[in-house]
């Protein structure tokens, strides 16, 4: 499922950046529990939230989808 793939990708990139869920959520301006739900594949990320996460990870949207 796409929600699981997106969540796994965010988790991978977050860990690669050396960020906790709390730090990434703070940088992205989203709630930590929402981020945790996205990473677990239990929540759908809105496009706006996904953009915030990508910006907080300091990567491009193209880089995010390159997996």
mmCIF file of N, CA and C in Angstrom:
data_model
loop_
_atom_site.group_PDB
_atom_site.id
_atom_site.type_symbol
_atom_site.label_atom_id
_atom_site.label_comp_id
_atom_site.label_asym_id
_atom_site.label_seq_id
_atom_site.Cartn_x
_atom_site.Cartn_y
_atom_site.Cartn_z
ATOM 1 N N UNK A 1 0.832 -1.191 0.000
ATOM 2 C CA UNK A 1 0.000 0.000 0.000
ATOM 3 C C UNK A 1 0.870 1.246 0.000
ATOM 4 N N UNK A 2 0.399 2.253 -0.636
ATOM 5 C CA UNK A 2 1.154 3.492 -0.757
ATOM 6 C C UNK A 2 1.393 4.154 0.602
ATOM 7 N N UNK A 3 0.434 4.050 1.513
ATOM 8 C CA UNK A 3 0.622 4.687 2.824
ATOM 9 C C UNK A 3 1.792 4.062 3.576
ATOM 10 N N UNK A 4 1.970 2.764 3.439
ATOM 11 C CA UNK A 4 3.080 2.079 4.095
ATOM 12 C C UNK A 4 4.399 2.450 3.434
ATOM 13 N N UNK A 5 4.413 2.511 2.093
ATOM 14 C CA UNK A 5 5.633 2.882 1.371
ATOM 15 C C UNK A 5 6.062 4.307 1.703
ATOM 16 N N UNK A 6 5.108 5.223 1.738
ATOM 17 C CA UNK A 6 5.419 6.618 2.072
ATOM 18 C C UNK A 6 5.924 6.700 3.511
ATOM 19 N N UNK A 7 5.263 6.024 4.418
ATOM 20 C CA UNK A 7 5.693 6.026 5.814
ATOM 21 C C UNK A 7 7.091 5.468 5.998
ATOM 22 N N UNK A 8 7.373 4.374 5.318
ATOM 23 C CA UNK A 8 8.707 3.777 5.399
ATOM 24 C C UNK A 8 9.763 4.725 4.829
ATOM 25 N N UNK A 9 9.407 5.416 3.746
ATOM 26 C CA UNK A 9 10.347 6.351 3.128
ATOM 27 C C UNK A 9 10.648 7.521 4.074
ATOM 28 N N UNK A 10 9.618 8.054 4.694
ATOM 29 C CA UNK A 10 9.817 9.150 5.641
ATOM 30 C C UNK A 10 10.685 8.686 6.804
ATOM 31 N N UNK A 11 10.393 7.520 7.353
ATOM 32 C CA UNK A 11 11.172 6.995 8.473
ATOM 33 C C UNK A 11 12.641 6.826 8.079
ATOM 34 N N UNK A 12 12.883 6.246 6.897
ATOM 35 C CA UNK A 12 14.243 6.049 6.413
ATOM 36 C C UNK A 12 14.992 7.376 6.295
ATOM 37 N N UNK A 13 14.358 8.353 5.649
ATOM 38 C CA UNK A 13 14.992 9.655 5.444
ATOM 39 C C UNK A 13 15.189 10.395 6.765
ATOM 40 N N UNK A 14 14.231 10.259 7.672
ATOM 41 C CA UNK A 14 14.348 10.897 8.994
ATOM 42 C C UNK A 14 15.539 10.335 9.759
ATOM 43 N N UNK A 15 15.656 9.014 9.765
ATOM 44 C CA UNK A 15 16.771 8.381 10.481
ATOM 45 C C UNK A 15 18.099 8.714 9.816
ATOM 46 N N UNK A 16 18.105 8.767 8.494
ATOM 47 C CA UNK A 16 19.311 9.124 7.758
ATOM 48 C C UNK A 16 19.759 10.542 8.125
ATOM 49 N N UNK A 17 18.791 11.411 8.374
ATOM 50 C CA UNK A 17 19.093 12.792 8.766
ATOM 51 C C UNK A 17 19.428 12.909 10.251
ATOM 52 N N UNK A 18 19.282 11.819 10.999
ATOM 53 C CA UNK A 18 19.599 11.827 12.424
ATOM 54 C C UNK A 18 18.573 12.573 13.263
ATOM 55 N N UNK A 19 17.312 12.540 12.827
ATOM 56 C CA UNK A 19 16.249 13.255 13.530
ATOM 57 C C UNK A 19 15.302 12.290 14.229
ATOM 58 N N UNK A 20 14.833 12.681 15.390
ATOM 59 C CA UNK A 20 13.769 11.927 16.060
ATOM 60 C C UNK A 20 12.445 12.343 15.418
ATOM 61 N N UNK A 21 11.403 11.588 15.691
ATOM 62 C CA UNK A 21 10.069 11.977 15.202
ATOM 63 C C UNK A 21 9.706 13.353 15.741
ATOM 64 N N UNK A 22 10.014 13.579 16.996
ATOM 65 C CA UNK A 22 9.674 14.856 17.626
ATOM 66 C C UNK A 22 10.386 16.026 16.950
ATOM 67 N N UNK A 23 11.681 15.851 16.661
ATOM 68 C CA UNK A 23 12.433 16.932 16.023
ATOM 69 C C UNK A 23 11.955 17.190 14.598
ATOM 70 N N UNK A 24 11.674 16.124 13.839
ATOM 71 C CA UNK A 24 11.186 16.311 12.480
ATOM 72 C C UNK A 24 9.817 16.971 12.485
ATOM 73 N N UNK A 25 8.943 16.519 13.364
ATOM 74 C CA UNK A 25 7.600 17.107 13.458
ATOM 75 C C UNK A 25 7.695 18.591 13.805
ATOM 76 N N UNK A 26 8.582 18.939 14.715
ATOM 77 C CA UNK A 26 8.767 20.335 15.099
ATOM 78 C C UNK A 26 9.270 21.165 13.911
ATOM 79 N N UNK A 27 10.269 20.638 13.201
ATOM 80 C CA UNK A 27 10.799 21.338 12.028
ATOM 81 C C UNK A 27 9.738 21.502 10.942
ATOM 82 N N UNK A 28 8.880 20.492 10.802
ATOM 83 C CA UNK A 28 7.857 20.507 9.758
ATOM 84 C C UNK A 28 6.602 21.275 10.172
ATOM 85 N N UNK A 29 6.466 21.546 11.463
ATOM 86 C CA UNK A 29 5.280 22.248 11.939
ATOM 87 C C UNK A 29 4.036 21.387 11.947
ATOM 88 N N UNK A 30 4.243 20.085 12.230
ATOM 89 C CA UNK A 30 3.105 19.167 12.336
ATOM 90 C C UNK A 30 3.178 18.460 13.683
ATOM 91 N N UNK A 31 2.088 17.832 14.074
ATOM 92 C CA UNK A 31 2.028 17.125 15.348
ATOM 93 C C UNK A 31 2.830 15.826 15.274
ATOM 94 N N UNK A 32 3.554 15.523 16.357
ATOM 95 C CA UNK A 32 4.365 14.305 16.377
ATOM 96 C C UNK A 32 3.534 13.043 16.219
ATOM 97 N N UNK A 33 2.342 13.018 16.817
ATOM 98 C CA UNK A 33 1.509 11.817 16.705
ATOM 99 C C UNK A 33 0.996 11.627 15.280
ATOM 100 N N UNK A 34 0.781 12.744 14.574
ATOM 101 C CA UNK A 34 0.387 12.666 13.163
ATOM 102 C C UNK A 34 1.533 12.081 12.344
ATOM 103 N N UNK A 35 2.757 12.548 12.591
ATOM 104 C CA UNK A 35 3.927 12.020 11.897
ATOM 105 C C UNK A 35 4.099 10.534 12.197
ATOM 106 N N UNK A 36 3.931 10.150 13.457
ATOM 107 C CA UNK A 36 4.049 8.740 13.840
ATOM 108 C C UNK A 36 3.016 7.891 13.098
ATOM 109 N N UNK A 37 1.810 8.414 12.968
ATOM 110 C CA UNK A 37 0.766 7.694 12.238
ATOM 111 C C UNK A 37 1.084 7.545 10.766
ATOM 112 N N UNK A 38 1.668 8.585 10.181
ATOM 113 C CA UNK A 38 2.072 8.512 8.774
ATOM 114 C C UNK A 38 3.171 7.471 8.605
ATOM 115 N N UNK A 39 4.181 7.528 9.468
ATOM 116 C CA UNK A 39 5.287 6.566 9.383
ATOM 117 C C UNK A 39 4.804 5.132 9.571
ATOM 118 N N UNK A 40 3.802 4.938 10.380
ATOM 119 C CA UNK A 40 3.264 3.591 10.624
ATOM 120 C C UNK A 40 2.340 3.131 9.506
ATOM 121 N N UNK A 41 2.020 4.028 8.580
ATOM 122 C CA UNK A 41 1.109 3.671 7.490
ATOM 123 C C UNK A 41 -0.342 3.675 7.899
ATOM 124 N N UNK A 42 -0.638 4.264 9.057
ATOM 125 C CA UNK A 42 -2.003 4.287 9.567
ATOM 126 C C UNK A 42 -2.740 5.571 9.226
ATOM 127 N N UNK A 43 -1.995 6.606 8.818
ATOM 128 C CA UNK A 43 -2.605 7.898 8.468
ATOM 129 C C UNK A 43 -2.193 8.270 7.061
ATOM 130 N N UNK A 44 -3.099 8.908 6.356
ATOM 131 C CA UNK A 44 -2.784 9.452 5.045
ATOM 132 C C UNK A 44 -2.154 10.820 5.227
ATOM 133 N N UNK A 45 -1.023 11.026 4.584
ATOM 134 C CA UNK A 45 -0.393 12.341 4.618
ATOM 135 C C UNK A 45 -1.054 13.205 3.554
ATOM 136 N N UNK A 46 -1.453 14.406 3.927
ATOM 137 C CA UNK A 46 -1.951 15.334 2.916
ATOM 138 C C UNK A 46 -0.761 15.808 2.097
ATOM 139 N N UNK A 47 -1.028 16.344 0.927
ATOM 140 C CA UNK A 47 0.055 16.881 0.113
ATOM 141 C C UNK A 47 0.766 18.023 0.821
ATOM 142 N N UNK A 48 0.012 18.826 1.527
ATOM 143 C CA UNK A 48 0.596 19.949 2.269
ATOM 144 C C UNK A 48 1.520 19.416 3.366
ATOM 145 N N UNK A 49 1.079 18.408 4.103
ATOM 146 C CA UNK A 49 1.912 17.825 5.165
ATOM 147 C C UNK A 49 3.152 17.164 4.589
ATOM 148 N N UNK A 50 2.984 16.471 3.488
ATOM 149 C CA UNK A 50 4.117 15.822 2.851
ATOM 150 C C UNK A 50 5.139 16.857 2.394
ATOM 151 N N UNK A 51 4.670 17.960 1.859
ATOM 152 C CA UNK A 51 5.574 19.034 1.447
ATOM 153 C C UNK A 51 6.328 19.596 2.657
ATOM 154 N N UNK A 52 5.631 19.778 3.770
ATOM 155 C CA UNK A 52 6.279 20.283 4.988
ATOM 156 C C UNK A 52 7.367 19.323 5.460
ATOM 157 N N UNK A 53 7.094 18.038 5.401
ATOM 158 C CA UNK A 53 8.058 17.024 5.822
ATOM 159 C C UNK A 53 9.275 17.037 4.901
ATOM 160 N N UNK A 54 9.032 17.095 3.603
ATOM 161 C CA UNK A 54 10.117 17.113 2.623
ATOM 162 C C UNK A 54 11.002 18.346 2.824
ATOM 163 N N UNK A 55 10.389 19.492 3.024
ATOM 164 C CA UNK A 55 11.155 20.725 3.268
ATOM 165 C C UNK A 55 11.965 20.591 4.558
ATOM 166 N N UNK A 56 11.357 20.044 5.602
ATOM 167 C CA UNK A 56 12.051 19.868 6.884
ATOM 168 C C UNK A 56 13.228 18.901 6.753
ATOM 169 N N UNK A 57 13.120 17.949 5.844
ATOM 170 C CA UNK A 57 14.210 17.002 5.603
ATOM 171 C C UNK A 57 15.276 17.591 4.678
ATOM 172 N N UNK A 58 14.999 18.786 4.149
ATOM 173 C CA UNK A 58 15.926 19.498 3.263
ATOM 174 C C UNK A 58 16.241 18.700 2.000
ATOM 175 N N UNK A 59 15.189 18.130 1.412
ATOM 176 C CA UNK A 59 15.326 17.416 0.146
ATOM 177 C C UNK A 59 14.243 17.922 -0.798
ATOM 178 N N UNK A 60 14.350 17.531 -2.062
ATOM 179 C CA UNK A 60 13.327 17.909 -3.040
ATOM 180 C C UNK A 60 12.243 16.830 -3.076
ATOM 181 N N UNK A 61 11.113 17.192 -3.624
ATOM 182 C CA UNK A 61 10.029 16.221 -3.781
ATOM 183 C C UNK A 61 10.484 15.086 -4.705
ATOM 184 N N UNK A 62 11.283 15.427 -5.708
ATOM 185 C CA UNK A 62 11.818 14.403 -6.618
ATOM 186 C C UNK A 62 12.673 13.406 -5.850
ATOM 187 N N UNK A 63 13.533 13.908 -4.965
ATOM 188 C CA UNK A 63 14.367 13.024 -4.152
ATOM 189 C C UNK A 63 13.511 12.135 -3.254
ATOM 190 N N UNK A 64 12.439 12.705 -2.708
ATOM 191 C CA UNK A 64 11.571 11.930 -1.827
ATOM 192 C C UNK A 64 10.991 10.728 -2.568
ATOM 193 N N UNK A 65 10.517 10.936 -3.790
ATOM 194 C CA UNK A 65 9.854 9.856 -4.545
ATOM 195 C C UNK A 65 10.827 8.932 -5.246
ATOM 196 N N UNK A 66 12.118 9.181 -5.151
ATOM 197 C CA UNK A 66 13.116 8.365 -5.827
ATOM 198 C C UNK A 66 13.516 7.174 -4.953
ATOM 199 N N UNK A 67 12.605 6.205 -4.871
ATOM 200 C CA UNK A 67 12.921 4.990 -4.098
ATOM 201 C C UNK A 67 12.350 3.760 -4.757
#
